[in-house]
CSV table of C-alpha atoms in Angstrom, one decimal:
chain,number,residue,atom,x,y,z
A,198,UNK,CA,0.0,0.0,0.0
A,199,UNK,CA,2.6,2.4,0.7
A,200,UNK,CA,4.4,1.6,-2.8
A,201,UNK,CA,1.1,2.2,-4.4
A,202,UNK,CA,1.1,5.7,-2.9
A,203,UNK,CA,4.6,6.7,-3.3
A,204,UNK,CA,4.4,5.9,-6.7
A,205,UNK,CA,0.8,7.8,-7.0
A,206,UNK,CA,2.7,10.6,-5.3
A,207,UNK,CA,5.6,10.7,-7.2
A,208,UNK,CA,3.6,10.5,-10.5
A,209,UNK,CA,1.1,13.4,-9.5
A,210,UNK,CA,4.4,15.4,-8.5
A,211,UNK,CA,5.5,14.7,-12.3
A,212,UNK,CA,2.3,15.6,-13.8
A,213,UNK,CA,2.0,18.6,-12.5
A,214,UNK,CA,5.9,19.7,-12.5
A,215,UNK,CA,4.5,19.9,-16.4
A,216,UNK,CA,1.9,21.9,-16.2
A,217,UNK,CA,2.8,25.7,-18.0
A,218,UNK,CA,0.8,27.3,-14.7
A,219,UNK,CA,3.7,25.3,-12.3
A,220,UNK,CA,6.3,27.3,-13.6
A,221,UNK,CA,4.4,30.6,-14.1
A,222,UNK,CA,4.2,30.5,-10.4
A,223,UNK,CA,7.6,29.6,-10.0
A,224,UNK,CA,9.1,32.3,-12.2
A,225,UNK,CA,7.0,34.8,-10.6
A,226,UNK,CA,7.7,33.7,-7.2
A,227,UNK,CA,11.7,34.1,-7.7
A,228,UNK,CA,10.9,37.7,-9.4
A,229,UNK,CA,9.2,38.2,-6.5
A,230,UNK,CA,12.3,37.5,-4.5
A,231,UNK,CA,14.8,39.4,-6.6
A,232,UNK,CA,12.5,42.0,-6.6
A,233,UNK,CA,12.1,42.1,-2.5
A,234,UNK,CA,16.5,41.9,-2.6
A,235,UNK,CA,16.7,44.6,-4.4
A,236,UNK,CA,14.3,46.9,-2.9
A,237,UNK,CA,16.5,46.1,0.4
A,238,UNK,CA,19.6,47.0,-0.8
A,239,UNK,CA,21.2,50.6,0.6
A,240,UNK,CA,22.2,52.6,-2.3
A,241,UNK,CA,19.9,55.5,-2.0
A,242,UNK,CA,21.5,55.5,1.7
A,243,UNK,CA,24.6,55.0,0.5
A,244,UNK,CA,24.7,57.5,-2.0
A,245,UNK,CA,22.8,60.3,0.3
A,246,UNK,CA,25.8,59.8,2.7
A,247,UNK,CA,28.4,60.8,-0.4
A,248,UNK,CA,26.9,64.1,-1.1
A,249,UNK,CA,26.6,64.8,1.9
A,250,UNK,CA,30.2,64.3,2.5
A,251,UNK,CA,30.8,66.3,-0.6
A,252,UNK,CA,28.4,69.4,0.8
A,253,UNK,CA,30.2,69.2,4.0
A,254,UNK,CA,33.5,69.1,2.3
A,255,UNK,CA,32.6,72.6,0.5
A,256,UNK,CA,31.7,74.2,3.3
A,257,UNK,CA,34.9,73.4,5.5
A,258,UNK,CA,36.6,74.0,2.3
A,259,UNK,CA,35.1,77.8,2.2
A,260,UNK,CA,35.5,78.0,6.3
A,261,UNK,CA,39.1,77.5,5.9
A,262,UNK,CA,39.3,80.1,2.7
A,263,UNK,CA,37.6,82.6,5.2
A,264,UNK,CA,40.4,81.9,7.7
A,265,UNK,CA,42.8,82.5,5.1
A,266,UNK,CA,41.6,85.6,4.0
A,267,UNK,CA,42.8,86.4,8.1
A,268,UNK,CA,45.8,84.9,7.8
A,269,UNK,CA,46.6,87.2,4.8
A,270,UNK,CA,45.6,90.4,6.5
A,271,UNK,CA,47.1,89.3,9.3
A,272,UNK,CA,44.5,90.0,11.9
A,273,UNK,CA,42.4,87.9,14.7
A,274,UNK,CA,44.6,84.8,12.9
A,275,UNK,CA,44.5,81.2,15.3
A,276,UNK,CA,46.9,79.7,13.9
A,277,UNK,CA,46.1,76.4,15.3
A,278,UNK,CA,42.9,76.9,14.5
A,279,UNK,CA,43.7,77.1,10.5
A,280,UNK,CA,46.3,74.1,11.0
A,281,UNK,CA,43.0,72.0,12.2
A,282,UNK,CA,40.9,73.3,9.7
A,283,UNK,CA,43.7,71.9,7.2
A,284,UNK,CA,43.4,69.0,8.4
A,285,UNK,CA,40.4,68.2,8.2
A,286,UNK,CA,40.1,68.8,4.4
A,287,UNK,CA,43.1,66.3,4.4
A,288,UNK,CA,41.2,63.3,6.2
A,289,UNK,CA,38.5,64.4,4.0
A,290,UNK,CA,40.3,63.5,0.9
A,291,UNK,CA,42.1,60.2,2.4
A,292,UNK,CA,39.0,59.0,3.8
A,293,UNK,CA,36.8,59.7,0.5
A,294,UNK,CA,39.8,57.7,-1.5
A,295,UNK,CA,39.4,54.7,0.9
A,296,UNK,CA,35.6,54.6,1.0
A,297,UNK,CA,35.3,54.9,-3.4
A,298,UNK,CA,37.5,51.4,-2.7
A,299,UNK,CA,35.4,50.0,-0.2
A,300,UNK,CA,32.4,50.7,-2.0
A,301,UNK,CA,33.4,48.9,-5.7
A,302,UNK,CA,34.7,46.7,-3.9
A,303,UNK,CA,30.3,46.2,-2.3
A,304,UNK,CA,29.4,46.2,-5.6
A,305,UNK,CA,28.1,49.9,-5.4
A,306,UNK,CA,28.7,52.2,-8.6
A,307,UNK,CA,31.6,54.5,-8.5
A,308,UNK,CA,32.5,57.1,-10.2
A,309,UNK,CA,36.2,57.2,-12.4
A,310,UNK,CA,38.9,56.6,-10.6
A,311,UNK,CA,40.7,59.5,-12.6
A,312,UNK,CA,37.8,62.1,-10.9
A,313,UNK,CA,38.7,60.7,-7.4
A,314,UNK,CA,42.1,60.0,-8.0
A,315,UNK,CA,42.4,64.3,-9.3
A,316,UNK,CA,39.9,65.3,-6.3
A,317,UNK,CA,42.5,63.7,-3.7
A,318,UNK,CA,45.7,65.4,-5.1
A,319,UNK,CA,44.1,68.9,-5.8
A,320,UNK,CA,43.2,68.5,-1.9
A,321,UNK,CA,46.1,67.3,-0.6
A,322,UNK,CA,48.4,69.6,-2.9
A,323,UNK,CA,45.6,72.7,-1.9
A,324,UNK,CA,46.7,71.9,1.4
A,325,UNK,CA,50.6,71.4,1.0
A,326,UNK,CA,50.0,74.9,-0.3
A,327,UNK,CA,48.5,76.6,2.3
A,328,UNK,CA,50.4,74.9,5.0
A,329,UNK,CA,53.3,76.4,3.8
A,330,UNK,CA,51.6,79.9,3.1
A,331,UNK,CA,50.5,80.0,7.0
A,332,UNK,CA,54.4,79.8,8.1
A,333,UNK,CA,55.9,82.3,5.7
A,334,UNK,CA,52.7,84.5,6.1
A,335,UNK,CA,52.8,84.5,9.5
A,336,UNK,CA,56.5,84.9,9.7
A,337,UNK,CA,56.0,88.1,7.1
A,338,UNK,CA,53.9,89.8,9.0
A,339,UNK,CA,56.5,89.1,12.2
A,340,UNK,CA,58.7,91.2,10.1
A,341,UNK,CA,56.1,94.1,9.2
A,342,UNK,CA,55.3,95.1,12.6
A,343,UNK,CA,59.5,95.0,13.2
A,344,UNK,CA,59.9,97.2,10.3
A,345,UNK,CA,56.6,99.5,11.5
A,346,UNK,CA,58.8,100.0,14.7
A,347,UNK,CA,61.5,101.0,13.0
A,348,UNK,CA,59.9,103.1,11.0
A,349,UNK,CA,58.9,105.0,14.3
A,350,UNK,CA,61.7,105.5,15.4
A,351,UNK,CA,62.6,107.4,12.6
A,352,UNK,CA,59.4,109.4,12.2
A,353,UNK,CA,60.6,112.5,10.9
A,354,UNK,CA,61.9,110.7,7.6
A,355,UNK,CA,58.9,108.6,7.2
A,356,UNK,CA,57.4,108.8,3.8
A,357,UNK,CA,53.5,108.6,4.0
A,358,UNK,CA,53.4,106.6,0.4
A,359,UNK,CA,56.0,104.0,1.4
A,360,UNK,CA,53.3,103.5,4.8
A,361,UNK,CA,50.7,103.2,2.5
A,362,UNK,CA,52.2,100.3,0.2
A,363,UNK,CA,53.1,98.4,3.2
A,364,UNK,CA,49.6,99.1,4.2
A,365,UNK,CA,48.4,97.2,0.8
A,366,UNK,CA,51.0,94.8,0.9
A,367,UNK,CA,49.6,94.3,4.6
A,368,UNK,CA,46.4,93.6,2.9
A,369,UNK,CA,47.3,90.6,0.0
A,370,UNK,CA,48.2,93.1,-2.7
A,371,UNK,CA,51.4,92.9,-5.2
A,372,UNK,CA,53.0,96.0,-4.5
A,373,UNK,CA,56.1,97.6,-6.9
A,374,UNK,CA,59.4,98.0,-5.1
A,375,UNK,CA,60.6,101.5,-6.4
A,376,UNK,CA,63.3,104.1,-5.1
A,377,UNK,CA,64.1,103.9,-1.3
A,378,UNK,CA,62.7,106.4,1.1
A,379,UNK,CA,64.5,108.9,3.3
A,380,UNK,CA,64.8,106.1,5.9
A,381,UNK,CA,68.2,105.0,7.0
A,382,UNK,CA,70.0,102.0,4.3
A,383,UNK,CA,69.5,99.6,7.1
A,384,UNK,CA,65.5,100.1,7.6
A,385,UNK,CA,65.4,100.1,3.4
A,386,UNK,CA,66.8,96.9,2.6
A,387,UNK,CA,64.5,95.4,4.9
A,388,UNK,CA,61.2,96.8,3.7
A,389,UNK,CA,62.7,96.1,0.0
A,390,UNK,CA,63.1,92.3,1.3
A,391,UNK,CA,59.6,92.5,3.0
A,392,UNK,CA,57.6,93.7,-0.2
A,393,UNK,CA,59.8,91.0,-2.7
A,394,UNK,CA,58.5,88.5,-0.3
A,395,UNK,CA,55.1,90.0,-0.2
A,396,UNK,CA,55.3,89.4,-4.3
A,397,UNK,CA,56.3,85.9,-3.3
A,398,UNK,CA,53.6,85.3,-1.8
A,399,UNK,CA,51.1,87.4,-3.7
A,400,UNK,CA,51.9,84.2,-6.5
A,401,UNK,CA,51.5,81.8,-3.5
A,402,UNK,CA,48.0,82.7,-2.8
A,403,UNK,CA,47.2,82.7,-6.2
A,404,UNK,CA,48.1,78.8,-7.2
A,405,UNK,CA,45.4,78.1,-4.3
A,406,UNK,CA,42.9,80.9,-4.3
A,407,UNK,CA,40.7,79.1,-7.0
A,408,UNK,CA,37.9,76.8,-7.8
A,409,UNK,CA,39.9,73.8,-8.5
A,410,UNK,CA,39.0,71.7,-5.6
A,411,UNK,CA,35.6,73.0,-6.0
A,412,UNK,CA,35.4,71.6,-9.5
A,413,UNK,CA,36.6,68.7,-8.6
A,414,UNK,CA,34.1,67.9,-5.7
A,415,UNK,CA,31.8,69.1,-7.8
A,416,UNK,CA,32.2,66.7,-10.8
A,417,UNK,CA,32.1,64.0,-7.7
A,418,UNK,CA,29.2,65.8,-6.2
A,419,UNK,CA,26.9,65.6,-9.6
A,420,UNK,CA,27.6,62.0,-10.1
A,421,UNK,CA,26.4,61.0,-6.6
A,422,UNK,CA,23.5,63.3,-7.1
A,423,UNK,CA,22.3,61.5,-10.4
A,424,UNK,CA,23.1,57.9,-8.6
A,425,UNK,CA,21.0,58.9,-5.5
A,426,UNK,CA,18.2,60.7,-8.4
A,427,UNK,CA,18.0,57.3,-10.2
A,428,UNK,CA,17.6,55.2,-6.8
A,429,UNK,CA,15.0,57.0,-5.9
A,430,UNK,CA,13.7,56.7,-9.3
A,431,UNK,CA,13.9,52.9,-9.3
A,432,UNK,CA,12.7,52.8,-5.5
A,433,UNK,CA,9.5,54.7,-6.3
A,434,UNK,CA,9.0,51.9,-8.9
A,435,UNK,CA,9.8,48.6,-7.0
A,436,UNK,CA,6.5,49.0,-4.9
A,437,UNK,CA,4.2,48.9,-8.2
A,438,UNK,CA,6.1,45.9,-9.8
A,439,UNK,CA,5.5,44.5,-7.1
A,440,UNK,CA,1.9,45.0,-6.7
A,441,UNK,CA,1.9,43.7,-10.3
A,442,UNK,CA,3.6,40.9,-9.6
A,443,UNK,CA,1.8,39.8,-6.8
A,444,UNK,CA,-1.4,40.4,-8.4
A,445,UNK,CA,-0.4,38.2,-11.7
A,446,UNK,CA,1.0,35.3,-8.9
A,447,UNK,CA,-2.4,35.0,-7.5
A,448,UNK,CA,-4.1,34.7,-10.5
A,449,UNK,CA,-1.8,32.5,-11.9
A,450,UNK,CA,-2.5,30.3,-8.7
A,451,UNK,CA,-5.9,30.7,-9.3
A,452,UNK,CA,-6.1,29.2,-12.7
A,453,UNK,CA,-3.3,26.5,-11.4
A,454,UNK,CA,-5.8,25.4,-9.0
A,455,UNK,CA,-8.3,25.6,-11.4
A,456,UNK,CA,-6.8,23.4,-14.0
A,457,UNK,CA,-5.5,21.0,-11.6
A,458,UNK,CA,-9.2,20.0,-9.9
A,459,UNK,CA,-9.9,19.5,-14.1
């Protein structure tokens, strides 16, 4: 007797493993599946965490620029308080390098290693930049206020235009170095020496004061935006495939059940 059903079994299993509605069911069942995977994986997340990184990246990026702009003038300047602000776009750019790896390495789209790979050096050279400007600025303006007292001291021969250049050079600007002043040969070579440096560093501020980095982050920026934009896209979609889906496997269950009690 239980031969007889076994085999009954075993051939109703058969029969049925070849009926079209069978695998209708079956197809829609794993679609169903893939579709639920999918729907659970964390790229909009993922994404949303990138540009954000990247918005947060400008702003410290235009913080520090601000800070500069101090440093250049010379006043209310923390210099540890710029240093830190350095560094912080510099584990920026390390930590953004690292995390592009770790996410191809998920599976996650990334964007050209050529954008991140120019991102990271324009950062990390920006900095080199203005690490160096900070010293010699800082040191330059050391030397100002020595010369300013010097320039006291001799008062009577002070010349009222050579104040004002070394009030613009004070400021950032690229000021000429013409004739000395009435000033002693001592107190001229050193405010000669202070404006060449000030042109020094006049071309210094220039190689950094721009939108490279911007651009850069930017480019990165855009293609996280359009990644997160077409996850959202897809996301809105999943739940009416889905529906669809669902709706088509119980009819197709329907008509399976129907055909089998034929």
């Amino acid at each position: 007797m239980n031969g007889q059903t076994k085999k009954s079994i075993a051939e109703t299993l058969h029969m049925k493993i070849q009926t079209p509605w069978i695998w209708l069911v079956v197809v829609l069942t794993i679609c169903l599946t893939a579709l639920f995977y999918v729907s659970q994986k964390p790229q909009v997340a993922v994404y949303s965490q990138y540009v954000k990184s990247l918005c947060d990246y400008q702003f410290a990026d235009a913080s520090l620029m601000r800070s500069m702009e101090r440093v250049r003038s010379g006043y209310g300047v923390d210099s540890a308080v710029v240093l830190a602000q350095m560094m912080t776009l510099r584990e920026v750019a390390l930590s953004f390098d690292a995390g592009i790896q770790k996410l191809e390495q998920a599976g996650f789209s990334a964007p050209p290693a050529s954008s991140v790979s120019h991102f990271k050096s324009s950062v990390l050279a920006k900095v080199s930049c203005l690490q160096r400007y900070l010293s010699e600025r800082t040191a330059w303006h050391d030397d100002l206020e020595r010369v300013y007292r010097l320039m006291e001291m001799n008062a009577s021969d002070t010349d009222l235009s050579l104040l004002r250049k070394l009030d613009s050079a004070r400021a950032g600007y690229d000021v000429v170095v013409d004739s000395p002043s009435n000033l002693p040969e001592s107190v001229n070579k050193r405010v000669v020496s202070l404006l060449e440096k000030n042109r020094d560093l006049h071309n210094a501020w220039n190689q950094f004061d721009n939108d490279k980095t911007l651009s850069a982050s930017d480019e990165l920026l855009h293609f996280f935006q359009m990644e997160n934009v077409k996850e959202i896209s897809l996301s809105a979609k999943v739940p009416l495939a889905f529906y669809f889906l669902s709706l088509v496997l119980l009819l197709a269950t329907f008509f399976f059940i129907f055909k089998s009690k034929q």
